[in-house]
Short mmCIF file of C-alpha atoms in Angstrom, two decimals:
data_model
loop_
_atom_site.label_atom_id
_atom_site.label_comp_id
_atom_site.label_asym_id
_atom_site.label_seq_id
_atom_site.Cartn_x
_atom_site.Cartn_y
_atom_site.Cartn_z
CA UNK A 1 28.64 63.80 46.03
CA UNK A 2 28.34 66.51 48.65
CA UNK A 3 32.04 67.17 48.89
CA UNK A 4 32.03 69.51 45.94
CA UNK A 5 29.09 71.44 47.37
CA UNK A 6 30.94 72.41 50.51
CA UNK A 7 34.00 73.29 48.55
CA UNK A 8 34.49 77.00 48.37
CA UNK A 9 31.49 77.99 50.47
CA UNK A 10 32.60 80.72 52.85
CA UNK A 11 30.92 82.28 55.86
CA UNK A 12 31.94 85.84 56.76
CA UNK A 13 30.86 88.29 59.43
CA UNK A 14 28.59 90.96 57.98
CA UNK A 15 27.49 92.91 61.05
CA UNK A 16 26.78 92.64 64.78
CA UNK A 17 23.89 90.22 64.14
CA UNK A 18 24.49 89.11 60.57
CA UNK A 19 26.61 86.53 58.77
CA UNK A 20 26.92 86.27 55.00
CA UNK A 21 27.36 82.95 53.24
CA UNK A 22 29.18 83.01 49.89
CA UNK A 23 28.27 80.05 47.70
CA UNK A 24 30.28 81.16 44.69
CA UNK A 25 31.62 84.21 42.95
CA UNK A 26 29.75 84.24 39.66
CA UNK A 27 26.20 84.31 38.35
CA UNK A 28 25.37 80.64 37.98
CA UNK A 29 21.93 78.97 38.11
CA UNK A 30 23.31 76.03 40.12
CA UNK A 31 24.79 78.34 42.74
CA UNK A 32 21.53 80.30 42.87
CA UNK A 33 19.63 77.03 43.39
CA UNK A 34 21.89 76.22 46.36
CA UNK A 35 21.14 79.63 47.86
CA UNK A 36 17.43 78.84 47.54
CA UNK A 37 17.83 75.44 49.17
CA UNK A 38 19.76 76.99 52.04
CA UNK A 39 17.01 79.60 52.57
CA UNK A 40 14.38 76.89 52.95
CA UNK A 41 16.41 74.75 55.34
CA UNK A 42 17.75 77.62 57.44
CA UNK A 43 14.27 78.97 57.92
CA UNK A 44 13.40 75.90 59.98
CA UNK A 45 16.86 75.28 61.48
CA UNK A 46 17.03 78.85 62.79
CA UNK A 47 13.38 79.05 63.77
CA UNK A 48 12.89 81.49 66.67
CA UNK A 49 16.38 82.91 66.21
CA UNK A 50 16.08 84.40 62.76
CA UNK A 51 15.18 88.02 62.01
CA UNK A 52 15.45 88.02 58.22
CA UNK A 53 17.40 86.65 55.25
CA UNK A 54 18.53 88.26 52.00
CA UNK A 55 19.25 85.77 49.23
CA UNK A 56 21.15 87.17 46.26
CA UNK A 57 23.03 85.89 43.20
CA UNK A 58 25.61 83.78 44.99
CA UNK A 59 25.25 84.77 48.62
CA UNK A 60 22.86 84.65 51.53
CA UNK A 61 22.75 87.25 54.31
CA UNK A 62 21.45 85.71 57.56
CA UNK A 63 20.27 88.19 60.21
CA UNK A 64 19.69 86.72 63.67
CA UNK A 65 18.35 87.76 67.05
CA UNK A 66 21.28 88.55 69.35
CA UNK A 67 19.19 87.87 72.44
CA UNK A 68 18.38 84.35 71.21
CA UNK A 69 21.66 83.16 69.68
CA UNK A 70 25.15 84.28 68.68
CA UNK A 71 27.46 84.12 65.69
CA UNK A 72 29.12 80.86 66.77
CA UNK A 73 25.87 78.94 66.97
CA UNK A 74 24.53 80.44 63.74
CA UNK A 75 27.80 79.69 61.99
CA UNK A 76 27.71 76.05 63.08
CA UNK A 77 24.07 75.69 61.96
CA UNK A 78 24.99 77.22 58.59
CA UNK A 79 27.93 74.79 58.27
CA UNK A 80 25.64 71.85 59.01
CA UNK A 81 23.04 73.02 56.48
CA UNK A 82 25.61 73.68 53.79
CA UNK A 83 26.84 70.11 54.22
CA UNK A 84 23.33 68.79 53.60
CA UNK A 85 22.81 70.62 50.32
CA UNK A 86 22.27 68.43 47.30
CA UNK A 87 24.56 68.71 44.35
CA UNK A 88 22.11 71.12 42.90
CA UNK A 89 20.56 71.06 39.53
CA UNK A 90 19.54 74.53 38.44
CA UNK A 91 16.25 73.97 40.30
CA UNK A 92 12.76 74.04 38.92
CA UNK A 93 11.16 77.30 39.91
CA UNK A 94 7.80 78.28 38.43
CA UNK A 95 7.81 79.41 34.83
CA UNK A 96 6.23 82.88 34.65
CA UNK A 97 5.50 84.52 31.30
CA UNK A 98 5.47 88.30 31.24
CA UNK A 99 3.91 90.16 28.30
CA UNK A 100 6.34 92.63 26.77
CA UNK A 101 5.64 95.52 24.44
CA UNK A 102 8.93 96.32 22.73
CA UNK A 103 8.83 99.59 20.83
CA UNK A 104 10.68 102.85 20.54
CA UNK A 105 7.90 104.76 22.34
CA UNK A 106 8.05 102.23 25.20
CA UNK A 107 11.80 101.67 25.10
CA UNK A 108 13.75 104.84 24.29
CA UNK A 109 17.09 103.01 24.38
CA UNK A 110 16.03 100.17 22.08
CA UNK A 111 17.45 101.70 18.89
CA UNK A 112 20.73 102.82 20.45
CA UNK A 113 21.20 99.40 21.99
CA UNK A 114 20.57 97.72 18.63
CA UNK A 115 23.02 100.05 16.88
CA UNK A 116 25.67 99.44 19.47
CA UNK A 117 25.20 95.68 19.12
CA UNK A 118 25.16 95.97 15.32
CA UNK A 119 21.80 94.22 15.26
CA UNK A 120 18.38 95.20 14.02
CA UNK A 121 15.71 96.19 16.55
CA UNK A 122 13.84 93.00 15.61
CA UNK A 123 16.91 90.91 16.39
CA UNK A 124 17.31 92.55 19.80
CA UNK A 125 13.65 91.81 20.59
CA UNK A 126 14.08 88.23 19.42
CA UNK A 127 17.21 87.71 21.54
CA UNK A 128 15.60 89.26 24.62
CA UNK A 129 12.32 87.35 24.36
CA UNK A 130 13.70 83.95 23.36
CA UNK A 131 15.86 83.53 26.44
CA UNK A 132 14.54 81.96 29.63
CA UNK A 133 15.73 84.00 32.61
CA UNK A 134 16.16 83.15 36.23
CA UNK A 135 15.19 85.43 39.13
CA UNK A 136 18.53 85.75 40.91
CA UNK A 137 17.65 88.35 43.50
CA UNK A 138 14.98 90.80 44.58
CA UNK A 139 16.05 94.12 46.02
CA UNK A 140 17.08 97.70 45.26
CA UNK A 141 13.39 98.57 45.59
CA UNK A 142 10.31 96.54 46.60
CA UNK A 143 9.60 94.00 43.88
CA UNK A 144 12.66 94.76 41.76
CA UNK A 145 13.65 91.33 40.42
CA UNK A 146 17.13 90.89 38.96
CA UNK A 147 16.82 88.52 35.97
CA UNK A 148 19.74 86.89 34.24
CA UNK A 149 21.40 86.47 32.01
CA UNK A 150 20.66 88.17 28.71
CA UNK A 151 22.41 87.04 25.55
CA UNK A 152 25.91 88.51 25.48
CA UNK A 153 25.15 90.29 22.22
CA UNK A 154 22.50 92.52 23.86
CA UNK A 155 24.37 93.18 27.12
CA UNK A 156 24.76 96.95 27.61
CA UNK A 157 26.44 99.13 30.23
CA UNK A 158 24.36 101.39 32.45
CA UNK A 159 23.66 104.90 31.16
CA UNK A 160 26.36 107.37 32.11
CA UNK A 161 23.67 109.70 33.47
CA UNK A 162 20.79 107.87 35.14
CA UNK A 163 17.27 109.02 34.30
CA UNK A 164 15.32 110.89 36.97
CA UNK A 165 12.13 109.06 36.12
CA UNK A 166 11.68 105.60 34.71
CA UNK A 167 8.04 104.50 34.34
CA UNK A 168 6.49 101.56 36.13
CA UNK A 169 6.73 98.45 33.98
CA UNK A 170 9.85 99.54 32.09
CA UNK A 171 11.80 96.52 30.78
CA UNK A 172 15.47 97.28 31.05
CA UNK A 173 18.96 95.88 30.54
CA UNK A 174 22.15 96.55 32.49
CA UNK A 175 25.20 94.46 31.64
CA UNK A 176 23.83 90.91 31.39
CA UNK A 177 20.93 91.57 33.74
CA UNK A 178 17.40 92.46 32.81
CA UNK A 179 14.47 93.64 34.94
CA UNK A 180 11.01 95.18 35.01
CA UNK A 181 10.79 98.37 37.09
CA UNK A 182 8.12 97.71 39.72
CA UNK A 183 7.37 101.40 40.32
CA UNK A 184 8.26 104.83 39.00
CA UNK A 185 11.82 105.51 40.10
CA UNK A 186 15.14 106.96 39.02
CA UNK A 187 17.20 104.47 37.04
CA UNK A 188 20.26 104.02 34.89
CA UNK A 189 19.34 100.86 32.98
CA UNK A 190 18.71 100.78 29.21
CA UNK A 191 14.96 100.87 28.51
CA UNK A 192 13.77 98.56 25.74
CA UNK A 193 10.05 98.11 26.37
CA UNK A 194 7.16 97.99 28.80
CA UNK A 195 5.42 95.20 30.68
CA UNK A 196 1.76 95.69 31.67
CA UNK A 197 1.98 93.17 34.54
CA UNK A 198 2.46 94.77 37.97
CA UNK A 199 5.65 93.44 39.54
CA UNK A 200 4.76 94.72 43.00
CA UNK A 201 1.31 95.46 44.35
CA UNK A 202 1.01 95.82 48.14
CA UNK A 203 -2.76 95.22 47.87
CA UNK A 204 -2.41 91.97 45.88
CA UNK A 205 -1.88 88.47 47.19
CA UNK A 206 0.82 87.49 46.43
CA UNK A 207 2.35 90.96 46.20
CA UNK A 208 4.72 89.82 43.43
CA UNK A 209 4.11 87.54 40.42
CA UNK A 210 7.62 86.08 40.77
CA UNK A 211 10.00 84.94 43.47
CA UNK A 212 13.71 84.21 43.61
CA UNK A 213 14.44 80.99 41.70
CA UNK A 214 11.51 81.36 39.28
CA UNK A 215 12.03 81.16 35.53
CA UNK A 216 10.84 84.08 33.41
CA UNK A 217 10.05 84.45 29.74
CA UNK A 218 8.97 87.60 27.96
CA UNK A 219 6.20 87.23 25.41
CA UNK A 220 6.23 90.00 22.77
CA UNK A 221 2.86 91.75 22.39
CA UNK A 222 1.62 94.55 20.14
CA UNK A 223 0.95 98.12 21.21
CA UNK A 224 -2.81 97.39 21.10
CA UNK A 225 -2.47 94.28 23.25
CA UNK A 226 -0.33 96.27 25.71
CA UNK A 227 -3.08 98.84 26.20
CA UNK A 228 -5.76 96.15 26.27
CA UNK A 229 -3.86 94.53 29.18
CA UNK A 230 -4.03 97.82 31.09
CA UNK A 231 -0.55 99.05 30.19
CA UNK A 232 0.34 102.74 30.35
CA UNK A 233 3.24 104.46 28.61
CA UNK A 234 4.15 106.60 31.62
CA UNK A 235 6.49 109.55 31.75
CA UNK A 236 10.20 109.30 31.02
CA UNK A 237 12.60 112.02 32.18
CA UNK B 1 -12.89 109.87 66.81
CA UNK B 2 -10.19 110.48 69.39
CA UNK B 3 -6.64 111.41 68.55
CA UNK B 4 -4.38 114.29 67.54
CA UNK B 5 -4.64 116.74 64.70
CA UNK B 6 -1.44 117.74 62.90
CA UNK B 7 -1.31 121.55 62.83
CA UNK B 8 2.29 121.63 61.56
CA UNK B 9 4.14 118.50 60.46
CA UNK B 10 7.67 119.84 61.02
CA UNK B 11 10.56 119.19 58.64
CA UNK B 12 10.35 115.42 58.68
CA UNK B 13 8.02 113.64 61.06
CA UNK B 14 7.40 109.96 60.43
CA UNK B 15 5.09 107.36 61.88
CA UNK B 16 7.33 104.55 63.15
CA UNK B 17 7.11 101.36 65.13
CA UNK B 18 10.14 99.15 65.83
CA UNK B 19 10.46 98.32 62.13
CA UNK B 20 9.41 95.92 59.39
CA UNK B 21 11.11 92.53 59.60
CA UNK B 22 10.92 89.37 57.53
CA UNK B 23 10.18 91.02 54.17
CA UNK B 24 13.67 91.49 52.75
CA UNK B 25 12.94 88.74 50.24
CA UNK B 26 10.54 90.98 48.32
CA UNK B 27 12.93 93.90 48.60
CA UNK B 28 11.34 95.69 51.56
CA UNK B 29 13.73 97.41 53.93
CA UNK B 30 13.24 97.67 57.71
CA UNK B 31 12.43 101.31 58.43
CA UNK B 32 11.83 101.93 62.14
CA UNK B 33 13.42 104.42 64.54
CA UNK B 34 16.94 105.62 63.76
CA UNK B 35 17.58 105.94 67.49
CA UNK B 36 16.03 102.76 68.85
CA UNK B 37 17.03 103.55 72.45
CA UNK B 38 15.21 106.90 72.59
CA UNK B 39 12.22 105.29 70.84
CA UNK B 40 12.09 102.48 73.40
CA UNK B 41 12.27 104.96 76.27
CA UNK B 42 9.47 107.07 74.81
CA UNK B 43 7.13 104.09 74.73
CA UNK B 44 8.20 102.81 78.12
CA UNK B 45 7.62 106.17 79.83
CA UNK B 46 3.95 106.03 78.80
CA UNK B 47 3.79 102.33 79.69
CA UNK B 48 3.48 101.04 76.12
CA UNK B 49 4.86 97.75 74.78
CA UNK B 50 8.20 98.21 72.99
CA UNK B 51 6.82 97.94 69.44
CA UNK B 52 4.09 100.59 69.83
CA UNK B 53 3.61 103.16 67.04
CA UNK B 54 5.05 106.61 67.85
CA UNK B 55 6.37 109.61 65.90
CA UNK B 56 9.97 110.18 64.89
CA UNK B 57 10.56 113.93 64.74
CA UNK B 58 13.68 114.92 62.80
CA UNK B 59 15.07 118.42 63.56
CA UNK B 60 11.73 119.62 64.97
CA UNK B 61 8.83 121.87 64.12
CA UNK B 62 5.91 119.58 64.94
CA UNK B 63 2.68 121.07 66.31
CA UNK B 64 -0.26 118.87 67.34
CA UNK B 65 -3.65 119.57 68.84
CA UNK B 66 -5.06 116.99 71.21
CA UNK B 67 -8.65 115.95 70.58
CA UNK B 68 -8.62 113.49 73.44
CA UNK B 69 -7.15 113.04 76.90
CA UNK B 70 -3.81 111.25 76.81
CA UNK B 71 -0.39 110.91 78.33
CA UNK B 72 2.36 112.06 75.98
CA UNK B 73 6.13 112.02 76.22
CA UNK B 74 9.05 113.33 74.17
CA UNK B 75 12.40 111.50 74.35
CA UNK B 76 15.60 111.87 72.36
CA UNK B 77 17.20 114.98 70.85
CA UNK B 78 16.96 118.25 72.75
CA UNK B 79 13.87 119.71 71.12
CA UNK B 80 11.98 122.06 73.45
CA UNK B 81 8.54 120.68 74.33
CA UNK B 82 5.72 123.12 74.99
CA UNK B 83 2.18 122.34 76.04
CA UNK B 84 -0.17 125.33 75.63
CA UNK B 85 2.88 127.59 75.40
CA UNK B 86 4.51 126.45 78.65
CA UNK B 87 7.82 124.63 78.38
CA UNK B 88 7.76 121.10 79.78
CA UNK B 89 10.33 118.53 80.74
CA UNK B 90 11.33 115.91 78.19
CA UNK B 91 11.81 112.21 79.09
CA UNK B 92 8.78 112.85 81.29
CA UNK B 93 5.16 111.90 80.59
CA UNK B 94 2.57 114.70 80.60
CA UNK B 95 -1.18 114.47 80.73
CA UNK B 96 -2.90 116.44 77.98
CA UNK B 97 -6.59 117.13 77.43
CA UNK B 98 -8.73 117.75 74.38
CA UNK B 99 -7.88 121.20 73.01
CA UNK B 100 -4.29 121.28 74.28
CA UNK B 101 -1.61 122.36 71.85
CA UNK B 102 1.64 120.40 71.83
CA UNK B 103 4.70 122.00 70.21
CA UNK B 104 8.01 120.32 69.52
CA UNK B 105 10.53 123.09 68.78
CA UNK B 106 13.75 122.91 66.81
CA UNK B 107 16.59 120.88 68.22
CA UNK B 108 19.48 122.49 70.05
CA UNK B 109 21.40 119.20 70.28
CA UNK B 110 20.72 115.94 68.46
CA UNK B 111 18.54 115.34 65.41
CA UNK B 112 15.79 112.82 66.28
CA UNK B 113 13.20 112.83 69.02
CA UNK B 114 10.29 110.45 69.64
CA UNK B 115 6.82 111.48 70.65
CA UNK B 116 4.83 108.64 72.13
CA UNK B 117 1.28 108.59 73.41
CA UNK B 118 -0.37 106.31 75.96
CA UNK B 119 -1.74 103.30 74.08
CA UNK B 120 0.08 104.30 70.89
CA UNK B 121 -1.11 105.81 67.63
CA UNK B 122 -3.56 103.60 65.80
CA UNK B 123 -2.10 103.24 62.31
CA UNK B 124 -2.92 100.46 59.89
CA UNK B 125 -0.11 97.98 59.37
CA UNK B 126 1.39 97.35 56.00
CA UNK B 127 3.53 94.20 55.78
CA UNK B 128 3.23 93.64 59.54
CA UNK B 129 4.44 97.13 60.54
CA UNK B 130 3.36 100.77 60.66
CA UNK B 131 6.93 101.99 59.94
CA UNK B 132 7.03 104.67 57.23
CA UNK B 133 9.59 104.24 54.45
CA UNK B 134 9.03 107.17 52.08
CA UNK B 135 11.43 105.78 49.47
CA UNK B 136 9.19 102.72 49.14
CA UNK B 137 5.89 104.49 49.70
CA UNK B 138 5.13 101.92 52.41
CA UNK B 139 3.79 102.34 55.97
CA UNK B 140 2.47 105.35 57.88
CA UNK B 141 -0.20 107.22 55.92
CA UNK B 142 0.26 106.10 52.27
CA UNK B 143 4.01 105.85 52.78
CA UNK B 144 4.49 109.59 53.24
CA UNK B 145 5.84 111.83 55.94
CA UNK B 146 3.32 113.52 58.20
CA UNK B 147 1.33 116.31 56.51
CA UNK B 148 -0.58 119.27 57.85
CA UNK B 149 -4.18 118.22 58.48
CA UNK B 150 -3.36 114.54 59.11
CA UNK B 151 -5.23 112.99 61.99
CA UNK B 152 -3.44 110.59 64.31
CA UNK B 153 -5.98 108.29 65.88
CA UNK B 154 -5.48 106.89 69.34
CA UNK B 155 -7.62 105.32 72.01
CA UNK B 156 -9.05 107.57 74.71
CA UNK B 157 -7.03 107.47 77.93
CA UNK B 158 -8.05 104.85 80.43
CA UNK B 159 -6.10 103.75 83.47
CA UNK B 160 -2.55 104.25 82.32
CA UNK B 161 0.68 104.52 84.24
CA UNK B 162 3.16 107.25 83.36
CA UNK B 163 6.80 107.82 84.23
CA UNK B 164 9.76 110.17 84.12
CA UNK B 165 13.34 109.15 83.53
CA UNK B 166 15.70 110.61 86.16
CA UNK B 167 18.28 113.01 84.67
CA UNK B 168 21.24 110.74 85.35
CA UNK B 169 19.82 108.09 83.02
CA UNK B 170 19.12 110.40 80.09
CA UNK B 171 21.57 110.09 77.20
CA UNK B 172 23.72 113.05 76.20
CA UNK B 173 24.12 114.00 72.57
CA UNK B 174 27.51 115.19 71.36
CA UNK B 175 28.92 116.58 68.11
CA UNK B 176 32.14 114.59 67.95
CA UNK B 177 31.89 110.90 68.64
CA UNK B 178 33.71 107.62 68.17
CA UNK B 179 31.69 104.89 66.52
CA UNK B 180 32.37 101.19 66.92
CA UNK B 181 32.76 99.05 63.82
CA UNK B 182 33.15 95.30 63.24
CA UNK B 183 35.24 94.55 60.16
CA UNK B 184 33.57 92.07 57.83
CA UNK B 185 32.16 91.54 54.34
CA UNK B 186 34.92 92.56 51.84
CA UNK B 187 37.37 93.68 54.54
CA UNK B 188 40.05 91.58 52.78
CA UNK B 189 39.81 93.96 49.83
CA UNK B 190 41.22 96.73 52.04
CA UNK B 191 44.94 96.63 52.68
CA UNK B 192 46.29 97.02 56.21
CA UNK B 193 47.28 100.55 55.28
CA UNK B 194 43.75 101.37 54.05
CA UNK B 195 42.24 99.92 57.22
CA UNK B 196 44.61 101.88 59.44
CA UNK B 197 43.73 105.02 57.53
CA UNK B 198 40.03 104.34 58.04
CA UNK B 199 40.35 103.65 61.77
CA UNK B 200 42.72 106.53 62.52
CA UNK B 201 41.11 109.34 60.51
CA UNK B 202 38.39 111.81 61.29
CA UNK B 203 35.34 111.97 59.00
CA UNK B 204 32.73 114.68 58.66
CA UNK B 205 28.98 114.08 58.35
CA UNK B 206 27.93 115.55 54.98
CA UNK B 207 24.55 117.04 54.14
CA UNK B 208 23.79 113.85 52.25
CA UNK B 209 22.83 112.14 55.47
CA UNK B 210 19.34 110.72 55.67
CA UNK B 211 17.39 107.70 56.81
CA UNK B 212 18.85 105.60 54.00
CA UNK B 213 22.45 106.28 54.87
CA UNK B 214 24.98 108.75 56.21
CA UNK B 215 27.60 109.86 53.69
CA UNK B 216 30.83 110.81 55.38
CA UNK B 217 33.73 112.83 54.03
CA UNK B 218 37.38 112.40 54.87
CA UNK B 219 40.53 110.61 53.72
CA UNK B 220 39.81 108.33 50.77
CA UNK B 221 39.82 104.63 51.54
CA UNK B 222 40.29 102.41 48.51
CA UNK B 223 39.42 98.74 48.18
CA UNK B 224 41.35 96.62 45.69
CA UNK B 225 38.24 96.30 43.50
CA UNK B 226 35.29 98.57 42.70
CA UNK B 227 32.29 96.34 42.41
CA UNK B 228 31.05 92.97 43.61
CA UNK B 229 28.19 90.69 42.68
CA UNK B 230 25.17 92.31 44.38
CA UNK B 231 24.60 90.94 47.88
CA UNK B 232 22.52 91.54 51.02
CA UNK B 233 23.24 94.69 53.02
CA UNK B 234 22.76 94.58 56.78
CA UNK B 235 21.95 97.52 59.05
CA UNK B 236 25.06 99.60 59.75
CA UNK B 237 27.03 98.26 56.76
CA UNK B 238 29.74 100.68 55.64
CA UNK B 239 30.04 100.69 51.88
CA UNK B 240 32.88 102.38 50.07
CA UNK B 241 32.10 103.41 46.49
CA UNK B 242 34.74 104.35 43.93
CA UNK B 243 35.23 107.85 45.39
CA UNK B 244 36.59 106.28 48.61
CA UNK B 245 34.09 108.08 50.87
CA UNK B 246 32.23 105.83 53.32
CA UNK B 247 28.44 105.55 53.45
CA UNK B 248 26.93 104.02 56.59
CA UNK B 249 23.68 102.33 55.62
CA UNK B 250 20.75 102.76 57.95
CA UNK B 251 17.10 101.78 58.42
CA UNK B 252 15.83 102.74 54.94
CA UNK B 253 18.81 101.24 53.07
CA UNK B 254 18.40 99.26 49.87
CA UNK B 255 18.38 95.53 50.73
CA UNK B 256 21.04 94.54 48.19
CA UNK B 257 23.88 96.34 46.53
CA UNK B 258 27.18 95.89 44.77
CA UNK B 259 29.70 98.20 46.47
CA UNK B 260 32.51 96.77 48.61
CA UNK B 261 31.97 97.04 52.36
CA UNK B 262 34.69 97.29 54.99
CA UNK B 263 32.41 96.16 57.83
CA UNK B 264 29.44 97.34 59.83
CA UNK B 265 28.76 99.79 62.64
CA UNK B 266 27.05 98.41 65.74
CA UNK B 267 23.41 99.45 66.18
CA UNK B 268 24.05 101.27 69.49
CA UNK B 269 26.34 103.57 67.53
CA UNK B 270 24.23 103.98 64.38
CA UNK B 271 21.65 105.35 66.85
CA UNK B 272 24.21 107.87 68.16
CA UNK B 273 25.37 108.75 64.65
CA UNK B 274 21.79 109.37 63.49
CA UNK B 275 21.60 112.10 66.16
CA UNK B 276 24.39 114.02 64.38
CA UNK B 277 23.82 116.95 62.06
CA UNK B 278 25.94 117.71 58.96
CA UNK B 279 29.34 119.06 59.92
CA UNK B 280 29.73 116.81 62.97
CA UNK B 281 32.96 114.83 63.27
CA UNK B 282 33.21 111.10 63.74
CA UNK B 283 35.97 108.55 64.03
CA UNK B 284 35.87 104.77 64.08
CA UNK B 285 37.05 102.15 66.54
CA UNK B 286 37.38 98.51 65.59
CA UNK B 287 35.77 95.97 67.91
CA UNK B 288 35.18 92.22 67.61
CA UNK B 289 31.82 90.62 66.96
CA UNK B 290 31.95 89.14 70.49
CA UNK B 291 32.44 92.60 71.99
CA UNK B 292 29.56 93.87 69.88
CA UNK B 293 27.34 91.04 71.09
CA UNK B 294 28.27 91.66 74.72
CA UNK B 295 27.64 95.39 74.41
CA UNK B 296 24.21 94.72 72.95
CA UNK B 297 23.23 92.29 75.70
CA UNK B 298 24.58 94.60 78.41
CA UNK B 299 22.61 97.53 77.00
CA UNK B 300 19.49 95.35 76.93
CA UNK B 301 19.91 94.37 80.59
CA UNK B 302 20.67 97.96 81.64
CA UNK B 303 17.60 99.25 79.87
CA UNK B 304 15.42 96.68 81.62
CA UNK B 305 17.01 97.31 85.01
CA UNK B 306 16.76 101.10 84.85
CA UNK B 307 13.60 101.98 86.71
CA UNK B 308 11.91 105.22 85.71
CA UNK B 309 9.98 107.09 88.44
CA UNK B 310 6.26 106.56 88.34
CA UNK B 311 4.38 109.87 88.31
CA UNK B 312 0.84 108.74 87.55
#
């Protein structure tokens, strides 16, 4: 049963104190679940030797303390852990529902995206909010969760010229990924709406409502509900 | 309240400790000193533990007024240090008193210097570190660079040893340097010819060189594909976007990204590179991960075995 799991998993040197484990080459919930399992096990197996880990779609970066261990030992521990992984199901992360106000004032790219897809705005909203997404990775900026995958019909390439200012809470699509901007930042993703839930709040505990492996659904709300939940339109440049 | 008042913040002065570790999973980068060796020396010369909060001064222009007695030291790039108008030795602790004015002038060689104070600056931690990352708005004072009028708290001086580092142990900063790189990550996407080109060419530091990464300019190096599934980026990783110009990712790098990487620079050399100003020339030398490990451990032992002279 485990033979298949080990198949194709590669460990490469990343840097002087970092190895990267490749579990697959494509976005796949089962691969992502294996990455999550490996994070949990390696945390204890490498206790006292680990500096940090970066799980992503199909890979895991393992950063270790060069004064406590070396690449050969870390590599052999990774090999051992990879051999223990279960033939993963897609995993059962928490289901988190995020309110979403879809509208042209909140999502300036919504109409263009619909036109491009030859769909109505309502159909785009339906396709985006009916899908259950998985948190594949968190990065780019604090709290920026990469969610996948959106229905092929509403996949859209990044803007050719990124915006200088995307508001906090912006719900966006790039290729088959979707995300909620955790803070005001530049960005080249297609904006389709706004979420009033804060995706990253240093003062809050936990600081993020989601973690890698969680399942996300967007729940369409009205403009009034959006403001009632503390949402703000923010400035778009 | 005892501490230091910021009369002039300089071009870019940041509150830093050794860095923020263990928070990559929520997207937080490490921050911390670009030149970890100079930072460590600064703290050691005023007898502080290695992870004590100090100031990273880029280029120069910092002016502080002491409102307490303290030992201070400046280590790193060659920025003239003046106390009450009189030039003072760097890599050498100095006792200051309330009312003294401390000036860090503009660098004549190197780009980053570290000002440490006995007992350290007392700055609230955010995610287990005081390190300022302006891109994230995290650490330091509300995630920003030092501003005029800021007040840097520190404890009043008690019994505290102070040291100077003999000249022969002080690092030199040069304009043209060779930087050691371990090939890794997507190195297979670069043909032997592309790798030879990379390791035999000279690159220039561009003006797009900051705490996030140093963009270099030189012969184009092309991988066999443009993008990869986004993955974790380690310190020193050298990513090559579609224009073929390398970017060496540093302390404030994004934690994940989707550009192919040829390998990573060792941290001893990212520290040396971060001392370079735009226009400086660099070239790369390939070393193995075992060599990199040995160099790191040797540097660690040398640092510990180098005894500074006690002056107080």
